């Protein structure tokens, strides 16, 4: 059992404050990020790659071990996101520098996955969380093609497959708990809270130690804004994060779509175009999966 430390107690209190008055009904996509949206701040300068966050995520979300056998030895150390792995720590290198980045759903303010989900299985929750409703999912997997962060995974081996991705631990909010990964991090490299508070904290860190950071908050405006904000010592391409510009990804897709339908070309062309945008935006990555 995890001991209740002062840090844990403070985090629980902060999560409770952030969660106060959270409404319950889902809302449509396509609005700017709001101050009261919930999210995470990941600070790559603080992460030591211990993976306490990924272990806690698995436990809090009832995910099975993601075991791979190498030379006859079984390891629960996934290299990437998967049906049972909602977040993973990857190692990046740049020359003789190295560090870590946490991969997971970014909870985009205007999510491409929601934009293409024809039955609303993927949807925006009132506090900005991108949730998933399996009862509405037909398994088309358009969301996998549309996501610029390559996040949604499909349970290929299940008889009743579903899409899996981080839902920002929304099942814990009713108990006054926030994101499990943030609760577990011993370095405060992952913080859960209101977007406005996370942005203020990120700006405070950039100002307090400007030499330690690349001077930008990834997700403040990228791709129309994301609920997961990232700080880094190096440019974000080095972490493998796509260069999206300030426009939401669905806006680009919709412009392509409107042009396509004028010519009555099949919708598959739209997803081909989105796939190309995703591929183009990945840039040169120096990220490898942490073992
Ligand atoms: S990161 Fe991908 S899966 Fe998550 S909200 Fe954005 S588009 Fe959807
Ligand atoms: S918010 Fe919850 S589901 Fe998402 S990565 Fe953190 S622990 Fe996992
Ligand atoms: S628990 Fe914190 S320090 Fe450890 S890998 Fe996760 S984010 Fe990094």
PDB file of C-alpha atoms in Angstrom, residues 35-132:
ATOM      1  CA  UNK A  35      -9.201  27.934 -18.206  1.00  0.00           C
ATOM      2  CA  UNK A  36     -11.244  25.354 -16.285  1.00  0.00           C
ATOM      3  CA  UNK A  37     -10.352  22.477 -18.583  1.00  0.00           C
ATOM      4  CA  UNK A  38      -8.482  19.682 -16.846  1.00  0.00           C
ATOM      5  CA  UNK A  39      -5.066  18.604 -18.037  1.00  0.00           C
ATOM      6  CA  UNK A  40      -1.522  17.644 -17.218  1.00  0.00           C
ATOM      7  CA  UNK A  41       1.787  19.492 -17.204  1.00  0.00           C
ATOM      8  CA  UNK A  42       4.714  17.233 -18.111  1.00  0.00           C
ATOM      9  CA  UNK A  43       8.122  18.741 -17.361  1.00  0.00           C
ATOM     10  CA  UNK A  44      10.853  16.835 -19.185  1.00  0.00           C
ATOM     11  CA  UNK A  45      13.586  18.582 -17.193  1.00  0.00           C
ATOM     12  CA  UNK A  46      12.301  16.876 -14.028  1.00  0.00           C
ATOM     13  CA  UNK A  47      11.603  13.384 -15.377  1.00  0.00           C
ATOM     14  CA  UNK A  48      14.197  10.733 -14.459  1.00  0.00           C
ATOM     15  CA  UNK A  49      12.580   7.890 -16.361  1.00  0.00           C
ATOM     16  CA  UNK A  50      11.621   5.838 -13.298  1.00  0.00           C
ATOM     17  CA  UNK A  51       8.254   4.860 -14.864  1.00  0.00           C
ATOM     18  CA  UNK A  52       6.332   5.064 -11.577  1.00  0.00           C
ATOM     19  CA  UNK A  53       3.713   6.957 -13.611  1.00  0.00           C
ATOM     20  CA  UNK A  54       3.241   4.164 -16.131  1.00  0.00           C
ATOM     21  CA  UNK A  55       2.949   1.499 -13.445  1.00  0.00           C
ATOM     22  CA  UNK A  56       0.359   3.553 -11.557  1.00  0.00           C
ATOM     23  CA  UNK A  57      -1.535   4.251 -14.771  1.00  0.00           C
ATOM     24  CA  UNK A  58      -1.837   0.535 -15.468  1.00  0.00           C
ATOM     25  CA  UNK A  59      -3.034  -0.152 -11.935  1.00  0.00           C
ATOM     26  CA  UNK A  60      -5.523   2.753 -11.823  1.00  0.00           C
ATOM     27  CA  UNK A  61      -7.025   1.845 -15.188  1.00  0.00           C
ATOM     28  CA  UNK A  62      -7.191  -1.931 -14.729  1.00  0.00           C
ATOM     29  CA  UNK A  63      -4.845  -2.626 -17.633  1.00  0.00           C
ATOM     30  CA  UNK A  64      -3.070  -5.980 -17.893  1.00  0.00           C
ATOM     31  CA  UNK A  65       0.731  -6.224 -18.061  1.00  0.00           C
ATOM     32  CA  UNK A  66       2.055  -5.613 -21.581  1.00  0.00           C
ATOM     33  CA  UNK A  67       4.589  -8.424 -21.656  1.00  0.00           C
ATOM     34  CA  UNK A  68       7.140  -9.013 -24.391  1.00  0.00           C
ATOM     35  CA  UNK A  69       9.503 -11.998 -24.372  1.00  0.00           C
ATOM     36  CA  UNK A  70      13.105 -11.212 -25.318  1.00  0.00           C
ATOM     37  CA  UNK A  71      15.625 -14.075 -25.397  1.00  0.00           C
ATOM     38  CA  UNK A  72      13.244 -16.211 -23.360  1.00  0.00           C
ATOM     39  CA  UNK A  73      12.780 -13.575 -20.645  1.00  0.00           C
ATOM     40  CA  UNK A  74       9.405 -11.843 -20.158  1.00  0.00           C
ATOM     41  CA  UNK A  75       9.504  -8.062 -19.688  1.00  0.00           C
ATOM     42  CA  UNK A  76       6.601  -5.773 -18.798  1.00  0.00           C
ATOM     43  CA  UNK A  77       8.371  -2.836 -20.407  1.00  0.00           C
ATOM     44  CA  UNK A  78       6.388  -1.780 -23.491  1.00  0.00           C
ATOM     45  CA  UNK A  79       8.207   0.239 -26.097  1.00  0.00           C
ATOM     46  CA  UNK A  80       5.153   2.213 -27.149  1.00  0.00           C
ATOM     47  CA  UNK A  81       1.493   2.833 -26.399  1.00  0.00           C
ATOM     48  CA  UNK A  82      -0.694  -0.239 -26.814  1.00  0.00           C
ATOM     49  CA  UNK A  83      -4.126  -1.624 -26.003  1.00  0.00           C
ATOM     50  CA  UNK A  84      -2.987  -2.213 -22.412  1.00  0.00           C
ATOM     51  CA  UNK A  85      -0.587   0.734 -22.228  1.00  0.00           C
ATOM     52  CA  UNK A  86      -2.190   4.179 -21.984  1.00  0.00           C
ATOM     53  CA  UNK A  87       1.044   6.026 -21.302  1.00  0.00           C
ATOM     54  CA  UNK A  88       4.691   5.222 -21.836  1.00  0.00           C
ATOM     55  CA  UNK A  89       8.016   6.918 -21.091  1.00  0.00           C
ATOM     56  CA  UNK A  90      10.353   7.246 -24.078  1.00  0.00           C
ATOM     57  CA  UNK A  91      13.982   8.268 -24.112  1.00  0.00           C
ATOM     58  CA  UNK A  92      15.226  10.982 -26.461  1.00  0.00           C
ATOM     59  CA  UNK A  93      18.785  11.783 -27.465  1.00  0.00           C
ATOM     60  CA  UNK A  94      20.387  14.832 -29.068  1.00  0.00           C
ATOM     61  CA  UNK A  95      24.140  14.609 -29.453  1.00  0.00           C
ATOM     62  CA  UNK A  96      25.428  13.723 -25.998  1.00  0.00           C
ATOM     63  CA  UNK A  97      22.245  14.911 -24.303  1.00  0.00           C
ATOM     64  CA  UNK A  98      19.404  12.621 -23.352  1.00  0.00           C
ATOM     65  CA  UNK A  99      16.139  12.767 -21.466  1.00  0.00           C
ATOM     66  CA  UNK A 100      12.610  11.417 -21.298  1.00  0.00           C
ATOM     67  CA  UNK A 101       9.201  12.242 -22.666  1.00  0.00           C
ATOM     68  CA  UNK A 102       5.810  10.879 -21.602  1.00  0.00           C
ATOM     69  CA  UNK A 103       3.560   9.727 -24.445  1.00  0.00           C
ATOM     70  CA  UNK A 104      -0.223   9.622 -24.005  1.00  0.00           C
ATOM     71  CA  UNK A 105      -3.403  11.219 -25.347  1.00  0.00           C
ATOM     72  CA  UNK A 106      -2.883  14.983 -25.445  1.00  0.00           C
ATOM     73  CA  UNK A 107      -6.572  15.818 -24.917  1.00  0.00           C
ATOM     74  CA  UNK A 108      -6.649  18.241 -27.813  1.00  0.00           C
ATOM     75  CA  UNK A 109      -9.007  21.201 -27.468  1.00  0.00           C
ATOM     76  CA  UNK A 110     -10.377  20.468 -30.952  1.00  0.00           C
ATOM     77  CA  UNK A 111      -9.471  16.798 -31.415  1.00  0.00           C
ATOM     78  CA  UNK A 112      -9.059  15.217 -34.833  1.00  0.00           C
ATOM     79  CA  UNK A 113     -10.159  11.864 -33.383  1.00  0.00           C
ATOM     80  CA  UNK A 114     -13.489  13.355 -32.282  1.00  0.00           C
ATOM     81  CA  UNK A 115     -13.855  15.157 -35.599  1.00  0.00           C
ATOM     82  CA  UNK A 116     -13.768  11.908 -37.584  1.00  0.00           C
ATOM     83  CA  UNK A 117     -15.714   9.725 -35.136  1.00  0.00           C
ATOM     84  CA  UNK A 118     -19.043   9.426 -36.924  1.00  0.00           C
ATOM     85  CA  UNK A 119     -21.047   8.123 -33.955  1.00  0.00           C
ATOM     86  CA  UNK A 120     -19.534  10.200 -31.180  1.00  0.00           C
ATOM     87  CA  UNK A 121     -17.779   7.296 -29.463  1.00  0.00           C
ATOM     88  CA  UNK A 122     -14.867   9.678 -28.983  1.00  0.00           C
ATOM     89  CA  UNK A 123     -16.190  12.933 -27.573  1.00  0.00           C
ATOM     90  CA  UNK A 124     -15.285  15.949 -25.512  1.00  0.00           C
ATOM     91  CA  UNK A 125     -16.282  15.853 -21.860  1.00  0.00           C
ATOM     92  CA  UNK A 126     -17.278  19.181 -20.269  1.00  0.00           C
ATOM     93  CA  UNK A 127     -13.879  19.780 -18.648  1.00  0.00           C
ATOM     94  CA  UNK A 128     -11.963  19.236 -21.891  1.00  0.00           C
ATOM     95  CA  UNK A 129     -11.242  15.523 -21.402  1.00  0.00           C
ATOM     96  CA  UNK A 130     -11.515  13.440 -24.582  1.00  0.00           C
ATOM     97  CA  UNK A 131     -13.541  10.431 -23.497  1.00  0.00           C
ATOM     98  CA  UNK A 132     -14.516   7.171 -25.194  1.00  0.00           C
TER      99      UNK A 132
END
